Coordinates of C-alpha atoms in Angstrom, one line a residue:
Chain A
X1 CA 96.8 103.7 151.8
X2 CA 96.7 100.0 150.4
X3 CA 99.8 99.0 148.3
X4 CA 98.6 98.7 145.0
X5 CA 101.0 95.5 144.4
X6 CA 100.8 93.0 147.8
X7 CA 102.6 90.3 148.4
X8 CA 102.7 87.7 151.5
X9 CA 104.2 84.6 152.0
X10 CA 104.0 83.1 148.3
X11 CA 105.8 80.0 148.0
X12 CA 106.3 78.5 144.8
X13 CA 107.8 75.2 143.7
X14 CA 109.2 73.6 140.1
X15 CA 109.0 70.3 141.0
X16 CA 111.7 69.6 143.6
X17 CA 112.9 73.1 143.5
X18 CA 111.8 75.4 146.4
X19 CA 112.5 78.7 143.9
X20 CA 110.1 80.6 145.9
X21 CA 110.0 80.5 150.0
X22 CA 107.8 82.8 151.5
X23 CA 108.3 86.3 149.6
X24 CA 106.5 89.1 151.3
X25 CA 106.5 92.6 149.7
X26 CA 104.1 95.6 149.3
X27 CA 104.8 98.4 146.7
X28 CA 102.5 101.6 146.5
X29 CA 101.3 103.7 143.9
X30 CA 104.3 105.5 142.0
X31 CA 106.9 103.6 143.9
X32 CA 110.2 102.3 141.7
X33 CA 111.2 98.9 142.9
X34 CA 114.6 97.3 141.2
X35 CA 115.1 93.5 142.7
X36 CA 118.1 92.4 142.2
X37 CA 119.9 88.9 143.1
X38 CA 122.0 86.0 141.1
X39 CA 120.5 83.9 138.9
X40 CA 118.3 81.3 140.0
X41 CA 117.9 83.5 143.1
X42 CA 113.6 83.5 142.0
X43 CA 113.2 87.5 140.9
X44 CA 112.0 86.6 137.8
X45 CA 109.6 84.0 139.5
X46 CA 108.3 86.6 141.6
X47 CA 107.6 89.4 139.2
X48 CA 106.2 86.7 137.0
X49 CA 103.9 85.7 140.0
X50 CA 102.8 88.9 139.9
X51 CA 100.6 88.9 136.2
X52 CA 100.7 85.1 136.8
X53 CA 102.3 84.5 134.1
X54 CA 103.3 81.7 137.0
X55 CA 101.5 80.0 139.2
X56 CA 102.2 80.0 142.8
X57 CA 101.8 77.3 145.2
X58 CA 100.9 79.2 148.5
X59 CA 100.7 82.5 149.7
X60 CA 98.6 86.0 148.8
X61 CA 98.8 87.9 146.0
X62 CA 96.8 91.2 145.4
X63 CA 97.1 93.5 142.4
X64 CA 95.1 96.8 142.6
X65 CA 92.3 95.6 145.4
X66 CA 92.0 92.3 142.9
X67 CA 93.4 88.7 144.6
X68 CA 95.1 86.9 141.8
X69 CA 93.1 83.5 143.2
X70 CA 90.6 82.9 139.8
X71 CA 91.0 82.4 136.2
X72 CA 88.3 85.3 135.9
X73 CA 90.6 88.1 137.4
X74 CA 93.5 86.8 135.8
X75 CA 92.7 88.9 132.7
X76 CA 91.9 92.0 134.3
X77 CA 94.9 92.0 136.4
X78 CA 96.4 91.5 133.2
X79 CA 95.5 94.4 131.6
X80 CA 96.6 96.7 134.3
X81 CA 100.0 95.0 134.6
X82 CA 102.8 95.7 131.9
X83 CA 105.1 93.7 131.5
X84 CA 108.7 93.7 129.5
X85 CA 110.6 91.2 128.5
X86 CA 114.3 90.0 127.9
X87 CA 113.6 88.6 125.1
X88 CA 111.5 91.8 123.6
X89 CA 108.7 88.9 122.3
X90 CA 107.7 91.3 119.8
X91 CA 105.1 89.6 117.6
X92 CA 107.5 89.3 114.5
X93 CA 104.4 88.7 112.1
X94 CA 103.0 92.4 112.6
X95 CA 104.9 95.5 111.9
X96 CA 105.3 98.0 114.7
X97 CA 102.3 99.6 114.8
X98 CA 100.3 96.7 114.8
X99 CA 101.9 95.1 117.3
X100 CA 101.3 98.1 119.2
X101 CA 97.4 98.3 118.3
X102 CA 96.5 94.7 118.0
X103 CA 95.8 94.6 122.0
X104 CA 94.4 98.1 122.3
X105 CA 91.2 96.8 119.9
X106 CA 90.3 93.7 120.8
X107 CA 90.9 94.3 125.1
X108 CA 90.5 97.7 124.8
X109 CA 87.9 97.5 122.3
X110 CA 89.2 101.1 121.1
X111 CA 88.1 102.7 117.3
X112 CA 91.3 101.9 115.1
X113 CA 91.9 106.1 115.1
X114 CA 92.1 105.8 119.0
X115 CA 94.6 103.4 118.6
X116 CA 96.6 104.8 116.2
X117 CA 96.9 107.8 117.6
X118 CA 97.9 106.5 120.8
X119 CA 100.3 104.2 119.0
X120 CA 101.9 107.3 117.5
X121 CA 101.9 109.3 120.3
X122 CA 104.1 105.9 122.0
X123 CA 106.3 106.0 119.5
X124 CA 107.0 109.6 119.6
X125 CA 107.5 109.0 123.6
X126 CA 110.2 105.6 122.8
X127 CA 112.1 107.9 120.4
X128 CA 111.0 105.7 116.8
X129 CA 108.4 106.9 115.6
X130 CA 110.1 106.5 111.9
X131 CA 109.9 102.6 112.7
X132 CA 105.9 102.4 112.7
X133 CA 105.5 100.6 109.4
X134 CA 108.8 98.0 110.2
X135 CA 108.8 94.7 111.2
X136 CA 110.9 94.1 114.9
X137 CA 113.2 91.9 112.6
X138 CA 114.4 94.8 110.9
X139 CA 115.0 97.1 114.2
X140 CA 117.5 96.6 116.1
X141 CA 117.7 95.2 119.8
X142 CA 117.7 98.4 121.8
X143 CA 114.5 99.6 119.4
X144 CA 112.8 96.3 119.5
X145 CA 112.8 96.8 123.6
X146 CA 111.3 100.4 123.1
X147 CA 108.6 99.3 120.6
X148 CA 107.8 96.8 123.6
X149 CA 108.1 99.2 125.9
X150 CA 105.3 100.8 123.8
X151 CA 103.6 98.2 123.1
X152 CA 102.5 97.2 126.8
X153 CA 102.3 101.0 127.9
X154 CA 99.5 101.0 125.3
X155 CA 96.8 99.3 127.4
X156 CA 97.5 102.2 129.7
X157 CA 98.7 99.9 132.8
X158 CA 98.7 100.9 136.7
X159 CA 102.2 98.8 137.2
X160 CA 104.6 98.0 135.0
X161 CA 107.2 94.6 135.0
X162 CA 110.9 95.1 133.9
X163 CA 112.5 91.2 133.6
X164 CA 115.9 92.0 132.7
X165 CA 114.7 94.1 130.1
X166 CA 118.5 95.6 129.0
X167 CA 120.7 91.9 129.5
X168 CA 119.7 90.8 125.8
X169 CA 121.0 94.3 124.5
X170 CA 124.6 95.2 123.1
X171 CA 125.8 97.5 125.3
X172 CA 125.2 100.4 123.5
X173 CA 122.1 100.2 123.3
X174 CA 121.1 99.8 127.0
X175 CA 121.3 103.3 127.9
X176 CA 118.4 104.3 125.0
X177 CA 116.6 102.0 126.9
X178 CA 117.0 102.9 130.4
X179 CA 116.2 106.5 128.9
X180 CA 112.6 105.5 128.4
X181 CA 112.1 103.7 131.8
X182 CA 113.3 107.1 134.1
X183 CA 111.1 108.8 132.2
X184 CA 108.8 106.7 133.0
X185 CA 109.5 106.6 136.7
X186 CA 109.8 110.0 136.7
X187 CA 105.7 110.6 135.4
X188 CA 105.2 108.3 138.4
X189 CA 104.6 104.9 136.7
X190 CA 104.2 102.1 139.9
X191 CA 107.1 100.4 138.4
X192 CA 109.2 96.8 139.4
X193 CA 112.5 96.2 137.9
X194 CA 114.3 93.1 137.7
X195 CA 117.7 94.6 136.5
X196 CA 121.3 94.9 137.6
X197 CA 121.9 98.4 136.2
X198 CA 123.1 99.9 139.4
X199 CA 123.1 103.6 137.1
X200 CA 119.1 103.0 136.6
X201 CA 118.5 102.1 140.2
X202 CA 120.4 104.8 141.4
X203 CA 118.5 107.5 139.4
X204 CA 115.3 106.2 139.3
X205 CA 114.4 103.6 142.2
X206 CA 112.8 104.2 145.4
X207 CA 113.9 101.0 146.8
X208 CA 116.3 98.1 145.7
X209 CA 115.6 94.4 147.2
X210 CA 118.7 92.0 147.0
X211 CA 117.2 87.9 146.6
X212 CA 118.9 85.1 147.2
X213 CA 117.6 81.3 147.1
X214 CA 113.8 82.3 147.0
X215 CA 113.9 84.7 150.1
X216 CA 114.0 88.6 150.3
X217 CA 117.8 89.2 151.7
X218 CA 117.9 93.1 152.6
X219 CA 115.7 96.4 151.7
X220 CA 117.1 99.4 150.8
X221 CA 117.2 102.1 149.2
X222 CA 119.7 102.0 146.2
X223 CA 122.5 104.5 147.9
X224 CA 122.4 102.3 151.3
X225 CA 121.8 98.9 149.3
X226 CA 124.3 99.6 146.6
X227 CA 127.2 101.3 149.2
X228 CA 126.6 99.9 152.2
X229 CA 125.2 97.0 152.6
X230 CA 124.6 95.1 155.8
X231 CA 124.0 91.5 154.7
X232 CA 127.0 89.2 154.0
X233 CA 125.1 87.9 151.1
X234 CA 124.2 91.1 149.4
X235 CA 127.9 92.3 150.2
X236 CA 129.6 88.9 148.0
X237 CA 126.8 89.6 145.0
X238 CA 127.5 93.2 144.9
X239 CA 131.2 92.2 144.7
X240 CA 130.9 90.0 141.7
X241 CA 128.8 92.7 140.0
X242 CA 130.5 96.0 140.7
Chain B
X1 CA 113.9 104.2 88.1
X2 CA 113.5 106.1 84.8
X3 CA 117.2 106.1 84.1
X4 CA 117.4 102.8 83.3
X5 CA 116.2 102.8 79.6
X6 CA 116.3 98.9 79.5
X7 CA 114.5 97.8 81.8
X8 CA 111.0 99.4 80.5
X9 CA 109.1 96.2 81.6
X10 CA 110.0 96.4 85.4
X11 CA 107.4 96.7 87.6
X12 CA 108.0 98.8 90.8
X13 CA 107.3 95.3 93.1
X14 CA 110.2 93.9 91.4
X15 CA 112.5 95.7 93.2
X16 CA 111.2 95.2 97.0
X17 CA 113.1 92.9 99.4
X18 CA 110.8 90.1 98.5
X19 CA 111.3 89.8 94.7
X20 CA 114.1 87.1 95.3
X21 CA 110.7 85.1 95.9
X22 CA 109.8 85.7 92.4
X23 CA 112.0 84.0 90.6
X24 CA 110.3 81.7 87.8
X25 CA 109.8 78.2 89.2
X26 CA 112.0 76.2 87.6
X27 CA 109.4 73.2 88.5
X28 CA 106.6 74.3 86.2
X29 CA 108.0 73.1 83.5
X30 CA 107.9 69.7 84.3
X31 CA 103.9 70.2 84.9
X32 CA 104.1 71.8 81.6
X33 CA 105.8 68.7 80.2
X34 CA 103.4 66.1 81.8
X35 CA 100.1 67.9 79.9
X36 CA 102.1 68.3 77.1
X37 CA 102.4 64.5 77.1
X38 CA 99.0 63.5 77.9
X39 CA 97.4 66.2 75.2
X40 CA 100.1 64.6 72.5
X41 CA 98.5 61.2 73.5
X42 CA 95.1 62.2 73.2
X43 CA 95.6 63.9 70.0
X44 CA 98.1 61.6 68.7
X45 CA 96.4 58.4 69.6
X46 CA 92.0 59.7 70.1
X47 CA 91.4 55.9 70.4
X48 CA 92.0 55.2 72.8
X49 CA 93.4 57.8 74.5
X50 CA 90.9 60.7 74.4
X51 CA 87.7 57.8 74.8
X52 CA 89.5 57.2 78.4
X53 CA 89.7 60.8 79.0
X54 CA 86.4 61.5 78.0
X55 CA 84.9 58.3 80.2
X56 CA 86.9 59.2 83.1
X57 CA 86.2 63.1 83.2
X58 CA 83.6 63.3 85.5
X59 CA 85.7 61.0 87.8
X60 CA 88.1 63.7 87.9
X61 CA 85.6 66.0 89.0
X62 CA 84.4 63.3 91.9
X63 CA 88.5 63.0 92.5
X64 CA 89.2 66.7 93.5
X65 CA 85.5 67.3 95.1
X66 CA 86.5 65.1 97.1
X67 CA 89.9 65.8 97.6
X68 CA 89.1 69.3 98.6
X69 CA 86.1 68.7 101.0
X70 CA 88.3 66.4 102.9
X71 CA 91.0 68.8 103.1
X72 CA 88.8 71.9 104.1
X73 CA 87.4 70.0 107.2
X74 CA 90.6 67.6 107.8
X75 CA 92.2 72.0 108.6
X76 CA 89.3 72.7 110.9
X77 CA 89.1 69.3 112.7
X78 CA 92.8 68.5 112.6
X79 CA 93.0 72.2 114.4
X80 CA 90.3 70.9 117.3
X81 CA 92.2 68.0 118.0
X82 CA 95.9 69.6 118.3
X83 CA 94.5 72.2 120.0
X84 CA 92.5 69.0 122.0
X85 CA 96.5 67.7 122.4
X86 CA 97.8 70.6 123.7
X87 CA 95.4 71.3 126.4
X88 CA 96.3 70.8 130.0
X89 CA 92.8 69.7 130.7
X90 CA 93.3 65.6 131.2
X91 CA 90.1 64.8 130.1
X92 CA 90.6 66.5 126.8
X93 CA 93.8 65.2 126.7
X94 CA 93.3 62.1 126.8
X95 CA 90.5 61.8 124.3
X96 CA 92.5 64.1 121.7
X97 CA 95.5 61.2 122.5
X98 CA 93.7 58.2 122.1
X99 CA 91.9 59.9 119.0
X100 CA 94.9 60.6 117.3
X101 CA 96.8 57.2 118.4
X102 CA 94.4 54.9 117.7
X103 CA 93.1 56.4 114.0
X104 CA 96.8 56.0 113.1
X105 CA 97.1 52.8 114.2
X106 CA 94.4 51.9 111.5
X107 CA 94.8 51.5 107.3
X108 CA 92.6 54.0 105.8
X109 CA 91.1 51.3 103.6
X110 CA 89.8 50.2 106.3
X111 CA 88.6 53.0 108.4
X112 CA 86.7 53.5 104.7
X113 CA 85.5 49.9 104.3
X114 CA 83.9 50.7 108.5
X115 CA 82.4 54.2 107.6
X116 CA 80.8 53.0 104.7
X117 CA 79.5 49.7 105.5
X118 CA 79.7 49.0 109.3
X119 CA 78.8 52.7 110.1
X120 CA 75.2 52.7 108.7
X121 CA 74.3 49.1 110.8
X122 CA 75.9 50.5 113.6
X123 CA 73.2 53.6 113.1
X124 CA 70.3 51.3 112.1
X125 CA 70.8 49.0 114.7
X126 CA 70.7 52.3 117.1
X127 CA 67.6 53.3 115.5
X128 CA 65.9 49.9 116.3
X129 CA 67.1 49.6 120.1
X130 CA 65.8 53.3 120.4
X131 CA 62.8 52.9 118.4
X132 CA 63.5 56.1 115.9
X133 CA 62.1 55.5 112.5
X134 CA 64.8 58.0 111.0
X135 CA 67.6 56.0 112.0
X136 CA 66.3 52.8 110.8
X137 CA 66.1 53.4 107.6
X138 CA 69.5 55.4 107.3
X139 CA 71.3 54.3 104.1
X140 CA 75.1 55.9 103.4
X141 CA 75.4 58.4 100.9
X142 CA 79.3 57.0 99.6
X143 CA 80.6 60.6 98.9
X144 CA 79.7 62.2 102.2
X145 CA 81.0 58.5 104.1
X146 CA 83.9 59.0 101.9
X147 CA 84.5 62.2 102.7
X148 CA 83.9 61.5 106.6
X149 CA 86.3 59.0 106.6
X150 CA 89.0 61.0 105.0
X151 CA 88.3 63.8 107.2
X152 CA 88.9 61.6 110.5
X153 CA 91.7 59.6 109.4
X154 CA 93.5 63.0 108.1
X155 CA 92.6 65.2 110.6
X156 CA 94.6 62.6 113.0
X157 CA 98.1 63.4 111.4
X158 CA 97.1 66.8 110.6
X159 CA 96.8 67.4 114.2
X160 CA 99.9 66.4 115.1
X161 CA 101.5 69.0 112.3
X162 CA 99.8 71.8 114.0
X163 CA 100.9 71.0 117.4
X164 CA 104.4 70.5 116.4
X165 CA 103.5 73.9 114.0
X166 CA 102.0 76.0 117.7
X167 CA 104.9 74.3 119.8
X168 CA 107.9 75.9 117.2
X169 CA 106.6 79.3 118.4
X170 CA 108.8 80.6 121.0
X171 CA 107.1 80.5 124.5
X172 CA 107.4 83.9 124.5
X173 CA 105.0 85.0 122.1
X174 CA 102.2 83.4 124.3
X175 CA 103.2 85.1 127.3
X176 CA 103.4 88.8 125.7
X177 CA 100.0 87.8 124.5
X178 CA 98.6 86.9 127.4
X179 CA 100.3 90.2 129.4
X180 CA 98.7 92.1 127.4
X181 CA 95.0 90.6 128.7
X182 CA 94.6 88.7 125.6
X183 CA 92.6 85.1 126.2
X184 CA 94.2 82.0 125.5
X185 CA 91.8 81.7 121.8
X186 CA 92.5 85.1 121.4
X187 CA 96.4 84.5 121.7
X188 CA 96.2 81.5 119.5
X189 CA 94.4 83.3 116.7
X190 CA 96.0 86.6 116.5
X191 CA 99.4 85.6 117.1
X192 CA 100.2 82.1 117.6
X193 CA 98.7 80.3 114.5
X194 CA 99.4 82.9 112.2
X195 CA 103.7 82.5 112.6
X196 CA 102.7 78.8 113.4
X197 CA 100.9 78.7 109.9
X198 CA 103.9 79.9 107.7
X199 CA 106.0 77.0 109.6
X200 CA 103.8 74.1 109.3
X201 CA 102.5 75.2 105.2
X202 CA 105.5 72.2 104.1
X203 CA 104.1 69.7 105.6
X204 CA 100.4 70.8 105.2
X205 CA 100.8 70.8 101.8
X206 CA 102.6 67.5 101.7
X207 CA 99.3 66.4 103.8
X208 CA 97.3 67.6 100.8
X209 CA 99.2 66.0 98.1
X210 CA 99.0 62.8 100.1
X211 CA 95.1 63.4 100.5
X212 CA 94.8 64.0 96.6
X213 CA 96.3 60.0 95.8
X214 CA 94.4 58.5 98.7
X215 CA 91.3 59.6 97.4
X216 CA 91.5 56.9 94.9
X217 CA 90.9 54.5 97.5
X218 CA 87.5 55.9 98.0
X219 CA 87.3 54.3 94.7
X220 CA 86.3 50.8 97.1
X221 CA 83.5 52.3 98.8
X222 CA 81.2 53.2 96.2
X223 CA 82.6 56.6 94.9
X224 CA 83.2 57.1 91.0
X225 CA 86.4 58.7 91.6
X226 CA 89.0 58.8 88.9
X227 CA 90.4 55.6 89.8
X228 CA 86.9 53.7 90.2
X229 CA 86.5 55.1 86.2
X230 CA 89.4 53.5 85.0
X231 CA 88.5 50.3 86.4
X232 CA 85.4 50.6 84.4
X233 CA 86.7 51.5 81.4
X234 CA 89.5 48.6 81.8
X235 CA 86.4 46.1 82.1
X236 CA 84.7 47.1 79.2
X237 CA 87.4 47.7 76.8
X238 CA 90.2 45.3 78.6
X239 CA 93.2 47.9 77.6
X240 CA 94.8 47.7 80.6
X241 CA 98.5 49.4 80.0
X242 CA 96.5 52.7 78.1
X243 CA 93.8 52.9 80.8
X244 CA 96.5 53.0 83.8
X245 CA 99.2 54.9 82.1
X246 CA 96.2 57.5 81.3
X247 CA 95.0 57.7 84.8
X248 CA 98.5 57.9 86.2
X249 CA 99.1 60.7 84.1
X250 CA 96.4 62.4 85.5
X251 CA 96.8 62.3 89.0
X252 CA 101.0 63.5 88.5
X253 CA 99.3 66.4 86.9
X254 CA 97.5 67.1 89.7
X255 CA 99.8 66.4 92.1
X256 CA 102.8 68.1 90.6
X257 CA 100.5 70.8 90.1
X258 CA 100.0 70.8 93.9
X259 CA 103.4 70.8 94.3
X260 CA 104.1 73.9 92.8
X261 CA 100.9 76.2 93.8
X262 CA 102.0 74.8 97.7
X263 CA 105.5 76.5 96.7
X264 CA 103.9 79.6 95.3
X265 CA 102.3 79.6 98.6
X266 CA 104.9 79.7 100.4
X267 CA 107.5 81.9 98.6
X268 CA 104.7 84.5 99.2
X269 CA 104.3 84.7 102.6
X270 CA 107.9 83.8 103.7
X271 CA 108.2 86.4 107.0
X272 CA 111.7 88.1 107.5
X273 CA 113.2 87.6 110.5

């Protein structure tokens, strides 16, 4: 079986710095990844390789049988890939619902009843379907992540990207969140997490990478990653974090 | 609602979120104040207040015709050029820079004074090094140079509002956009110039006030503006202080008028956040 996400030796520069150096990785359908790493350590820059949301300066990457190499598959990588932000970048101009319809009819191209119901039926599945008519300034933090949540689920993605989604959250309101994502993973969603909540990885993940400086440091799954590590590296993160 | 006898008159929008928006303008009044004055003048004093009023009315006319024109296309073209400024393409770049730098380098009188009488040569001249009898005998029409020259020298500063309008919108915004499949264009329309719109409405409206008492220089290039009206009047009848106290009057009316509407405009779509 080809991975559906495959990466190989991507390199990737910002100006002087080498934030990238030759990360190779292949997740397959269903699969849960969670990367984790300190900051700076490029696991953002890699899951943003992955929609291209960055450019990268060498190496292979291939997204559902498509090679993200042209402008032309950029967009229909793009509409199989999800992808969650810290920030939530909830477009504060439209209320809920039609931040969670605007994409579904003009990529989509779906009947505004189609996406409607859809968009009611995500709601329902996030836990807010009261919020529909608000704007995201008037949710708060842990909703505003759901509605995104909802929002890219919408275009009815293959994969979906986590960056950080829970760090810009008050802490009570991380756990609403990581509610949606294992029950995402568990419907079998191809999902890759950039997040440091051991709880989520432990529940949900298949596999849990530890980066450091650009590179992939050790592969695990999240009870040996997590307990017993055998990198030095991953042994002094984990000791700042737990 | 119904329990409160008193208030019979409220309406139900009255008591939404955004009714601290609807507070009278204080500001009207002073619009108020400045027609009050001009109609006491023409009524007061008919000669020779209301003979200017009358001889200059259809100048007003040619004033905010061409006010407004300009302004339609300065927002289209002023959009092509920031967008022109923003692109990473350094061909496009560099024309939308050089555009922009150069036109503001130059008075508008005289980008007017080229449009309207070293433009047509320029095209005639064309026409007989070509050989195209259409071109040879091109004569300007003053409004539509007038309004051309407006457009370009305007759209230049607009330009430079709407780029600092698309580059106030969080990075963000673009990149959920474009996650969820959406084109660049598609982006910009649907979701970055609509927030960037509601930031940049100030300035765009300072833009058109600005516009509205520049127009008066069109007044040199052939166009019987407002301004080119009163100079008319002034030669025949040689009442100076009337003539330009009149005319003054008229363009603060328009321009404090301006003011307020850009005001209204803006209380009205004010976004939450």
């Amino acid at each position: 079986m080809n991975p559906i996400i495959h990466i190989e030796g991507v390199h990737k520069y910002f100006g002087d710095v080498h934030a990238l150096r030759g990360v190779s990785l292949d997740v397959y359908k269903g699969e849960v990844i969670v990367i984790i790493g300190p900051s700076g350590s490029g696991k953002s820059t890699l899951l943003r390789c992955i929609n291209r949301l960055e450019e990268f300066d060498r190496g292979t990457i291939v997204v559902d049988d498509i090679p993200l190499d042209t402008t032309e598959n950029i967009n229909a990588v793009r509409t199989e890939v999800g992808m969650v932000f810290q920030q939530f970048n909830l477009f504060p101009h439209l209320t809920v619902m039609n931040n969670i319809m605007l994409a579904q009819r003009i990529i989509r191209k779906r009947t505004p009843a189609e996406a409607q119901e859809k968009t009611i039926a995500l709601l329902n599945k996030v836990g807010i379907p009261e919020k529909a008519e608000c704007l995201p300034g008037q949710l708060s933090g842990g909703q505003q992540q759901r509605v995104a949540i909802a929002r890219a689920l919408a275009m009815d993605p293959k994969i979906m990207l986590f960056d950080e989604p829970t760090s810009a959250l008050d802490p009570e309101m991380i756990q609403e969140v990581l509610d949606v994502m294992v029950t995402l993973a568990r419907e079998g969603m191809t999902m890759v997490v950039v997040s440091h909540e051991m709880g989520f990885a432990q529940a949900a993940a298949d596999r849990a990478i530890l980066m450091d400086e650009g590179s992939i440091i050790e592969e695990a799954t999240p009870e040996v990653l997590f307990s017993a590590p055998k990198h030095e590296r991953t042994k002094a993160f984990l000791s700042k974090v737990l | 609602m119904d329990n409160i006898p008193f208030q019979t008159h409220t309406n139900p929008a009255d008591t939404a979120p955004e009714n601290a928006g609807r507070h009278f303008d204080r500001w009207w009044i002073l619009v108020a104040c400045v027609i009050g004055l001009i109609i006491l003048l023409v009524v007061a004093q008919p000669d020779p207040y209301r003979r200017i009023v009358l001889f200059v009315r259809d100048g007003i006319w040619v004033t905010i015709t061409t006010t407004v024109l300009s302004f339609i296309m300065v927002l289209l073209f002023g959009l092509v050029a920031a967008l022109g400024r923003l692109s990473k393409v350094k061909a496009i770049n560099g024309l939308a820079t050089i555009y922009i730098e150069v036109i503001r380098g130059i008075p508008l009188l005289v980008q007017l004074l080229f449009w309207y009488f070293a433009f047509p040569s320029v095209v005639r001249g064309l026409g007989e090094l070509l050989n195209i009898e259409a071109l040879k005998n091109y004569l300007a029409n003053p409004l539509v140079m007038a309004v051309l020259g407006m457009t370009f020298c305007y759209s230049a500063y607009m330009s430079e509002i709407y780029r600092a309008g698309i580059q106030s919108i969080a990075k963000g915004q673009m990149e959920a956009a474009r996650s969820l499949g959406m084109s660049y264009f598609q982006a910009m329309r649907y979701i970055i110039l609509p927030q960037a719109v509601r930031v940049i409405l100030p300035p765009v409206g300072n833009e058109f006030i600005s516009l509205l008492k520049d127009s008066s220089l069109v007044s040199v290039v052939a166009v019987a503006d407002m301004t080119r009206r009163g100079r008319e009047f002034m030669a025949a009848n040689f009442i100076p202080v009337q003539t330009w106290v009149m005319i003054a009057l008229l363009y603060l009316v328009m321009t404090l008028f301006s003011a307020r509407v850009v005001t209204w405009i803006e209380r009205k779509t004010r976004l939450e956040r």
